[in-house]
CSV table of C-alpha atoms and ligand atoms in Angstrom, one decimal:
chain,number,residue,atom,x,y,z
A,898,MET,CA,83.3,106.1,82.7
A,899,SER,CA,82.8,102.4,81.6
A,900,GLU,CA,83.7,99.7,83.8
A,901,ALA,CA,87.1,97.8,83.4
A,902,PRO,CA,86.5,94.7,81.5
A,903,ARG,CA,86.4,91.6,84.1
A,904,PRO,CA,89.4,89.2,83.8
A,905,LEU,CA,88.8,85.7,82.8
A,906,LEU,CA,88.7,84.3,86.9
A,907,ALA,CA,86.1,86.8,87.3
A,908,LEU,CA,83.7,85.3,85.3
A,909,SER,CA,81.6,82.1,86.1
A,910,ARG,CA,82.1,79.2,83.8
A,911,ALA,CA,78.4,80.1,82.5
A,912,GLU,CA,79.5,83.8,82.2
A,913,LEU,CA,82.6,82.8,80.2
A,914,LYS,CA,80.9,80.5,78.0
A,915,GLU,CA,78.3,83.3,77.0
A,916,ARG,CA,81.3,86.0,76.6
A,917,VAL,CA,82.5,83.7,73.9
A,918,LEU,CA,79.2,83.1,72.1
A,919,GLU,CA,79.2,86.7,72.0
A,920,LEU,CA,82.6,87.0,70.4
A,921,GLY,CA,81.7,84.6,67.7
A,922,GLY,CA,83.3,81.6,69.3
A,923,ARG,CA,81.7,78.2,70.0
A,924,ALA,CA,80.7,77.0,73.9
A,925,PHE,CA,83.5,74.5,73.7
A,926,HIS,CA,86.2,77.2,73.6
A,927,ALA,CA,85.2,78.5,76.9
A,928,LYS,CA,86.4,75.4,78.5
A,929,ILE,CA,89.5,75.2,76.4
A,930,ALA,CA,90.4,78.8,77.0
A,931,ARG,CA,89.8,78.3,81.0
A,932,GLU,CA,91.9,75.1,81.2
A,933,ALA,CA,94.6,76.7,79.0
A,934,LEU,CA,95.0,79.0,81.6
A,935,PHE,CA,95.0,76.4,84.5
A,936,ALA,CA,97.6,74.7,82.5
A,937,GLY,CA,99.9,77.8,82.2
A,938,ALA,CA,99.1,79.8,79.3
A,939,ARG,CA,99.7,83.4,79.9
A,940,SER,CA,98.4,85.0,76.5
A,941,TYR,CA,95.7,84.0,74.3
A,942,THR,CA,98.0,83.9,71.6
A,943,GLU,CA,99.3,80.4,72.9
A,944,MET,CA,96.1,78.9,72.8
A,945,THR,CA,96.3,78.1,69.6
A,946,SER,CA,93.8,75.6,69.4
A,947,LEU,CA,91.2,78.4,69.8
A,948,PRO,CA,90.3,80.4,66.4
A,949,ALA,CA,92.6,83.4,65.8
A,950,ALA,CA,89.7,85.8,65.4
A,951,LEU,CA,88.3,84.7,68.9
A,952,ARG,CA,91.8,85.0,70.7
A,953,GLU,CA,91.9,88.4,69.1
A,954,ALA,CA,88.3,89.4,70.2
A,955,LEU,CA,89.0,87.7,73.9
A,956,GLN,CA,92.4,89.5,74.0
A,957,ALA,CA,90.4,93.1,73.8
A,958,GLU,CA,87.6,92.0,75.8
A,959,VAL,CA,88.5,89.6,78.5
A,960,PRO,CA,92.0,90.1,80.2
A,961,LEU,CA,93.6,86.9,81.0
A,962,LEU,CA,94.8,87.8,84.5
A,963,SER,CA,94.1,90.7,86.8
A,964,SER,CA,97.4,90.7,88.5
A,965,GLU,CA,100.6,91.2,87.3
A,966,LEU,CA,104.6,89.8,89.2
A,967,ARG,CA,106.2,93.1,90.2
A,968,HIS,CA,108.4,91.4,92.0
A,969,SER,CA,110.0,88.3,93.4
A,970,THR,CA,112.5,87.2,96.2
A,971,ARG,CA,114.1,83.7,96.7
A,972,ALA,CA,115.4,83.3,100.2
A,973,LYS,CA,118.6,80.9,100.8
A,974,ASP,CA,116.4,78.0,101.7
A,975,GLY,CA,114.3,78.2,98.5
A,976,ALA,CA,111.1,80.2,99.6
A,977,THR,CA,110.3,82.4,96.7
A,978,LYS,CA,108.1,85.8,97.9
A,979,LEU,CA,106.1,87.0,94.7
A,980,LEU,CA,104.9,90.7,95.3
A,981,LEU,CA,101.8,90.7,93.1
A,982,GLY,CA,100.0,94.3,92.0
A,983,PHE,CA,96.7,94.9,90.6
A,984,PRO,CA,96.9,97.1,87.5
A,985,GLY,CA,94.3,99.9,87.4
A,986,ARG,CA,94.3,100.1,91.0
A,987,ASP,CA,97.0,102.6,93.4
A,988,ARG,CA,100.0,101.3,92.9
A,989,GLY,CA,101.9,100.7,96.3
A,990,SER,CA,98.8,100.3,98.3
A,991,ASP,CA,96.8,97.6,96.3
A,992,GLU,CA,99.6,94.9,96.2
A,993,VAL,CA,99.7,91.3,98.1
A,994,GLU,CA,102.0,88.8,98.6
A,995,THR,CA,101.9,84.9,97.9
A,996,VAL,CA,105.0,82.6,99.2
A,997,HIS,CA,106.0,79.1,97.2
A,998,ILE,CA,108.1,77.3,99.9
A,999,PRO,CA,109.4,74.2,98.5
A,1000,PRO,CA,109.6,70.9,100.6
A,1001,HIS,CA,112.6,70.6,103.2
A,1002,ASN,CA,113.8,67.7,101.0
A,1003,PRO,CA,114.0,68.5,97.8
A,1004,LYS,CA,113.5,64.9,96.4
A,1005,SER,CA,110.1,64.9,98.6
A,1006,PRO,CA,107.0,64.1,96.2
A,1007,LYS,CA,105.0,66.2,98.7
A,1008,GLY,CA,105.7,69.4,96.2
A,1009,ALA,CA,106.1,73.1,97.6
A,1010,THR,CA,103.6,74.4,100.0
A,1011,LEU,CA,102.0,77.9,98.9
A,1012,CYS,CA,101.0,80.5,101.4
A,1013,VAL,CA,98.5,82.7,100.0
A,1014,SER,CA,97.0,86.3,100.9
A,1015,THR,CA,93.3,87.1,101.5
A,1016,GLN,CA,92.7,90.9,101.9
A,1017,VAL,CA,95.0,93.6,100.7
A,1018,GLY,CA,96.0,94.5,104.4
A,1019,CYS,CA,94.2,93.2,107.5
A,1020,PRO,CA,91.7,94.4,109.9
A,1021,VAL,CA,92.7,92.4,113.2
A,1022,ALA,CA,95.5,94.6,113.7
A,1023,CYS,CA,97.6,91.6,115.7
A,1024,PRO,CA,100.5,94.4,117.4
A,1025,PHE,CA,103.2,91.5,116.0
A,1026,CYS,CA,102.2,91.0,112.5
A,1027,ALA,CA,103.0,93.5,109.7
A,1028,SER,CA,100.1,92.3,107.3
A,1029,GLY,CA,97.6,94.3,109.8
A,1030,LEU,CA,99.8,97.3,110.9
A,1031,ALA,CA,98.3,99.6,108.6
A,1032,GLY,CA,94.8,98.3,108.3
A,1033,LEU,CA,92.6,96.8,105.6
A,1034,VAL,CA,92.8,98.0,102.2
A,1035,ARG,CA,90.2,95.8,100.6
A,1036,ASN,CA,88.9,92.2,100.2
A,1037,LEU,CA,90.3,90.4,97.3
A,1038,GLY,CA,88.1,88.3,95.1
A,1039,PRO,CA,88.0,84.9,94.3
A,1040,HIS,CA,89.7,85.3,91.2
A,1041,GLU,CA,92.3,87.3,92.8
A,1042,VAL,CA,93.0,84.1,95.3
A,1043,ILE,CA,93.3,81.6,92.7
A,1044,GLU,CA,95.6,83.7,90.3
A,1045,GLN,CA,97.9,83.3,93.4
A,1046,PHE,CA,98.2,79.8,92.7
A,1047,LEU,CA,98.4,80.4,89.3
A,1048,ARG,CA,101.6,82.7,89.8
A,1049,GLY,CA,102.8,80.1,92.3
A,1050,LEU,CA,102.8,77.1,90.1
A,1051,GLU,CA,105.0,79.3,87.7
A,1052,VAL,CA,107.9,79.0,90.4
A,1053,GLY,CA,107.0,75.1,90.4
A,1054,LYS,CA,104.9,72.5,91.3
A,1055,ILE,CA,102.2,73.0,94.2
A,1056,GLY,CA,101.6,70.1,96.6
A,1057,ARG,CA,99.8,72.0,99.2
A,1058,ALA,CA,98.4,75.6,100.3
A,1059,VAL,CA,98.1,77.2,103.6
A,1060,VAL,CA,95.6,80.3,103.4
A,1061,MET,CA,98.3,82.4,106.0
A,1062,GLY,CA,99.3,85.2,103.8
A,1063,ILE,CA,98.2,88.7,104.4
A,1064,GLY,CA,94.5,89.3,105.6
A,1065,GLU,CA,92.0,87.8,108.0
A,1066,PRO,CA,90.1,84.6,105.8
A,1067,LEU,CA,86.8,84.2,108.0
A,1068,LEU,CA,86.3,88.2,107.4
A,1069,ASN,CA,86.0,87.4,103.2
A,1070,TYR,CA,85.0,84.2,103.5
A,1071,LYS,CA,82.3,83.9,100.7
A,1072,SER,CA,85.5,84.7,98.2
A,1073,VAL,CA,87.9,82.4,100.1
A,1074,ARG,CA,85.9,79.2,100.0
A,1075,ALA,CA,84.7,80.0,95.7
A,1076,ALA,CA,88.6,80.3,95.6
A,1077,LEU,CA,89.3,77.4,97.0
A,1078,GLU,CA,86.4,75.1,95.7
A,1079,VAL,CA,88.6,76.0,92.0
A,1080,VAL,CA,91.8,75.0,93.5
A,1081,ASN,CA,90.4,71.5,94.9
A,1082,GLU,CA,88.6,70.8,91.8
A,1083,GLU,CA,90.9,72.5,88.9
A,1084,LEU,CA,93.6,72.5,90.8
A,1085,GLY,CA,93.5,69.0,92.5
A,1086,ILE,CA,94.5,70.4,95.8
A,1087,GLY,CA,92.3,68.6,98.2
A,1088,ALA,CA,90.8,69.8,101.2
A,1089,ARG,CA,93.1,67.8,103.5
A,1090,LYS,CA,96.2,69.8,101.7
A,1091,VAL,CA,94.8,73.0,102.4
A,1092,THR,CA,94.8,74.5,106.1
A,1093,LEU,CA,93.0,77.9,106.7
A,1094,SER,CA,94.6,79.9,109.4
A,1095,THR,CA,91.8,82.3,111.3
A,1096,VAL,CA,91.5,84.2,114.3
A,1097,GLY,CA,88.6,82.1,115.1
A,1098,PHE,CA,85.2,84.0,115.3
A,1099,PRO,CA,83.2,81.5,117.1
A,1100,GLU,CA,79.9,82.0,115.2
A,1101,ARG,CA,81.3,82.1,112.2
A,1102,LEU,CA,83.1,78.9,112.7
A,1103,ARG,CA,80.0,77.6,114.0
A,1104,GLU,CA,78.4,78.6,110.7
A,1105,VAL,CA,80.9,77.4,108.5
A,1106,ALA,CA,81.6,73.7,110.2
A,1107,PRO,CA,78.6,72.0,109.0
A,1108,THR,CA,79.1,72.8,105.1
A,1109,LYS,CA,82.0,70.4,104.3
A,1110,PRO,CA,84.7,73.1,104.5
A,1111,PRO,CA,87.4,72.5,101.7
A,1112,PHE,CA,90.5,72.9,104.4
A,1113,GLN,CA,91.7,72.0,107.7
A,1114,LEU,CA,91.5,74.4,110.1
A,1115,ALA,CA,94.4,76.6,112.2
A,1116,ILE,CA,92.9,78.5,114.8
A,1117,SER,CA,95.3,81.6,116.6
A,1118,LEU,CA,95.3,81.5,119.8
A,1119,HIS,CA,98.4,83.0,120.9
A,1120,THR,CA,97.8,83.1,124.8
A,1121,PRO,CA,95.8,81.0,127.4
A,1122,PHE,CA,94.6,84.3,128.9
A,1123,ASP,CA,91.3,86.2,128.2
A,1124,GLY,CA,93.1,90.0,129.1
A,1125,GLU,CA,96.0,89.0,126.8
A,1126,ARG,CA,94.5,87.9,124.0
A,1127,ASP,CA,92.7,91.0,123.8
A,1128,VAL,CA,95.7,92.9,123.2
A,1129,LEU,CA,97.3,90.2,120.9
A,1130,VAL,CA,94.3,89.9,118.5
A,1131,PRO,CA,92.4,93.0,119.0
A,1132,ALA,CA,89.5,92.3,116.9
A,1133,MET,CA,88.7,89.5,119.1
A,1134,LYS,CA,88.7,91.6,122.2
A,1135,GLY,CA,85.9,90.7,124.8
A,1136,VAL,CA,85.5,87.4,122.8
A,1137,PRO,CA,86.3,84.6,125.8
A,1138,ILE,CA,88.8,82.0,124.9
A,1139,GLU,CA,86.8,79.6,125.9
A,1140,GLU,CA,84.2,80.2,123.5
A,1141,VAL,CA,87.0,80.0,120.7
A,1142,LEU,CA,87.9,76.4,121.9
A,1143,ALA,CA,84.2,75.4,122.2
A,1144,ALA,CA,83.9,76.3,118.6
A,1145,GLY,CA,87.0,74.3,117.7
A,1146,ASP,CA,85.1,71.3,119.1
A,1147,HIS,CA,82.2,71.7,117.5
A,1148,TRP,CA,84.7,72.0,114.2
A,1149,TYR,CA,85.6,68.8,115.1
A,1150,ARG,CA,82.6,67.0,116.0
A,1151,GLU,CA,81.2,68.4,112.4
A,1152,THR,CA,84.3,67.6,110.4
A,1153,HIS,CA,86.4,65.1,112.2
A,1154,ARG,CA,89.2,66.7,111.5
A,1155,GLU,CA,91.6,68.1,114.3
A,1156,VAL,CA,91.9,71.7,115.1
A,1157,THR,CA,95.4,73.4,115.0
A,1158,TYR,CA,96.1,76.0,117.7
A,1159,GLU,CA,98.6,78.1,116.5
A,1160,TYR,CA,100.5,80.2,119.2
A,1161,VAL,CA,103.0,83.1,118.0
A,1162,LEU,CA,106.0,82.4,121.2
A,1163,LEU,CA,106.6,86.2,122.0
A,1164,GLY,CA,109.9,86.1,123.9
A,1165,GLY,CA,109.6,87.1,127.5
A,1166,TYR,CA,105.8,87.6,127.0
A,1167,ASN,CA,103.7,84.6,126.3
A,1168,ASP,CA,106.3,82.1,126.6
A,1169,THR,CA,106.4,81.6,130.5
A,1170,ALA,CA,106.0,78.4,132.2
A,1171,ARG,CA,102.4,80.0,133.6
A,1172,HIS,CA,101.5,80.2,130.4
A,1173,ALA,CA,102.6,76.9,129.1
A,1174,ALA,CA,100.6,75.5,132.2
A,1175,GLU,CA,97.5,77.4,131.4
A,1176,LEU,CA,97.5,76.1,127.8
A,1177,GLY,CA,97.9,73.1,128.5
A,1178,ARG,CA,95.0,73.2,131.1
A,1179,ARG,CA,92.8,74.6,128.6
A,1180,LEU,CA,93.3,71.9,125.8
A,1181,ARG,CA,93.5,69.0,128.4
A,1182,GLY,CA,91.1,66.4,127.0
A,1183,ARG,CA,90.8,68.0,123.5
A,1184,ARG,CA,90.9,66.8,120.1
A,1185,ALA,CA,93.6,69.4,119.2
A,1186,THR,CA,97.3,70.1,118.5
A,1187,VAL,CA,99.4,73.0,119.0
A,1188,ASN,CA,101.8,74.7,117.1
A,1189,LEU,CA,104.2,77.1,118.4
A,1190,ILE,CA,105.5,79.7,115.8
A,1191,PRO,CA,108.5,81.3,117.5
A,1192,TRP,CA,108.3,85.2,116.4
A,1193,ASN,CA,110.0,86.3,113.4
A,1194,PRO,CA,110.9,90.0,113.9
A,1195,LEU,CA,109.7,93.0,111.6
A,1196,THR,CA,112.2,95.1,109.9
A,1197,LYS,CA,110.2,98.1,108.8
A,1198,ALA,CA,107.0,99.5,110.3
A,1199,PRO,CA,104.7,101.6,107.9
A,1200,GLY,CA,105.6,105.2,107.3
A,1201,ASP,CA,107.7,106.3,110.3
A,1202,ASP,CA,105.8,104.0,112.9
A,1203,PRO,CA,108.4,102.5,115.3
A,1204,LEU,CA,109.0,98.8,115.3
A,1205,PRO,CA,106.7,96.5,117.7
A,1206,SER,CA,109.4,95.7,120.4
A,1207,TYR,CA,108.6,92.1,121.0
A,1208,LYS,CA,111.7,89.3,121.2
A,1209,ARG,CA,112.2,86.3,119.7
A,1210,PRO,CA,112.4,83.6,122.0
A,1211,HIS,CA,115.4,81.5,122.6
A,1212,ALA,CA,115.7,78.3,121.4
A,1213,GLU,CA,115.7,76.8,125.0
A,1214,ALA,CA,112.5,78.7,126.0
A,1215,VAL,CA,110.7,77.4,123.1
A,1216,ALA,CA,111.7,73.5,123.8
A,1217,ALA,CA,110.7,74.0,127.7
A,1218,PHE,CA,107.5,75.4,126.4
A,1219,GLN,CA,106.9,72.7,124.0
A,1220,GLU,CA,107.9,70.0,126.9
A,1221,ASP,CA,105.3,71.7,128.9
A,1222,VAL,CA,102.5,71.3,127.0
A,1223,GLN,CA,103.1,68.3,125.9
A,1224,ALA,CA,103.5,66.8,129.6
A,1225,ALA,CA,100.1,68.3,130.1
A,1226,GLY,CA,98.8,66.0,127.3
A,1227,THR,CA,98.7,67.8,123.8
A,1228,VAL,CA,100.8,67.2,121.0
A,1229,THR,CA,103.0,70.3,119.7
A,1230,THR,CA,104.9,71.1,116.8
A,1231,VAL,CA,107.2,74.1,116.6
A,1232,ARG,CA,107.5,75.8,113.5
A,1233,TRP,CA,110.7,77.8,112.7
A,1234,SER,CA,109.8,79.8,109.7
A,1235,ARG,CA,111.1,80.0,106.5
A,1236,GLY,CA,112.1,82.9,104.4
A,1237,LEU,CA,113.2,84.5,107.1
A,1238,GLU,CA,115.8,86.6,105.6
A,1239,SER,CA,113.6,87.7,102.8
A,1240,ASP,CA,111.1,89.1,104.9
A,1241,ALA,CA,109.1,86.0,103.5
A,1242,ALA,CA,108.3,84.1,106.9
A,1243,CYS,CA,104.6,84.1,109.1
A,1244,GLY,CA,103.9,87.7,109.8
A,1245,GLN,CA,106.4,89.6,108.0
A,1246,LEU,CA,104.4,89.9,104.4
A,1247,ARG,CA,103.7,93.4,102.8
A,1248,LEU,CA,107.3,94.7,104.3
A,1249,HIS,CA,109.4,96.5,101.6
A,1250,SER,CA,106.6,96.7,99.2
B,1426,SAH,N1,94.8,86.0,109.6
B,1426,SAH,C1,95.2,84.6,109.9
B,1426,SAH,C2,96.2,84.3,109.2
B,1426,SAH,C3,97.7,84.6,109.4
B,1426,SAH,S1,99.1,84.1,109.4
B,1426,SAH,C4,95.3,84.3,111.5
B,1426,SAH,O1,95.8,84.9,112.1
B,1426,SAH,O2,95.4,83.1,112.1
B,1426,SAH,C5,99.9,82.4,110.1
B,1426,SAH,C6,100.0,82.7,111.5
B,1426,SAH,O3,101.6,83.6,111.6
B,1426,SAH,C7,99.1,83.5,112.7
B,1426,SAH,O4,98.8,82.4,113.3
B,1426,SAH,C8,99.7,84.7,113.1
B,1426,SAH,O5,99.3,85.1,114.3
B,1426,SAH,C9,101.2,84.3,112.8
B,1426,SAH,N2,102.2,85.3,112.9
B,1426,SAH,C10,101.7,86.7,112.4
B,1426,SAH,N3,102.9,87.5,112.6
B,1426,SAH,C11,103.7,86.6,113.0
B,1426,SAH,C12,105.5,87.0,113.0
B,1426,SAH,N4,106.0,88.1,113.1
B,1426,SAH,N5,105.9,85.9,113.9
B,1426,SAH,C13,105.2,84.7,113.8
B,1426,SAH,N6,104.2,84.1,113.4
B,1426,SAH,C14,103.4,85.5,113.0
């Protein structure tokens, strides 16, 4: 069986140049094709500054994109969820979602935030999150991460990105890093505009911190108690929270950028005064902020599995928790997710696909 042709962004710039020369073009034609793709071209036919024969050859030999847009849903608050599929692979089990979230104030010059996925499925299996309920299918390649940006740009301008879609980015780090370098250089979305969220494998963070990472770091903590974190973040079972926090401190020393700790608030479970006090105690004196995310309920589990039975916390409980952590000395913000009614909010990705 012959191998499927590699799409344009799966080729390095040098490889694309070589391919173009083989197909009878000139070296600079490779640059034109790549730039046209980033500028919005969605077929070689549109690239009229390339010779017609080369356009035809590229059409036959180098697919312009590997993904197709299978569905898009726009929530009332403006968040647009895109379902991308990868033709040639199993339908239904090989799709990811990307969410384009416009700024609250439509006149804001900030531009929208794009939430990108890094894996098909997720191996971490947090019991409150839809993305990992059916395990990991595969890692995305760098080009598949970059293509999410190109699809997002079809919805509107993008000023920021959060690597907070489906998947655990540190378990597919090589591809994620390669993609973010391109996003940084060729789409002009700089390191301070990109936030990567991870469950925080300490040894991986220690490896990455000294390498000038092209993003800000967010670590999903979810509880200050070790035994409880083993349940909420199963892939981190046995890793003491103190080691995760120490890796966060190391990150700050290496990058001079503060770490955000994410904390999904599950009503009546990890939103108690005891949790707030212990979280405050753990973070006291550390350069970090806490981002509270009131839990977004899941509406459909894979197959006939039961839905997780967590509760969305009451607004008063969220406010009290925030106040307690702030009082203990750590800056705390709350993220009431957008896109809730169309399953485009945090932790809801990969439902109804
Ligand atoms: N795998 C990465 C990125 C996940 S998404 C990570 O775990 O950090 C970003 C945040 O949304 C994480 O903190 C994640 O735990 C949280 N989240 C997952 N499911 C959620 C849900 N149903 N409601 C609210 N937040 C959720």
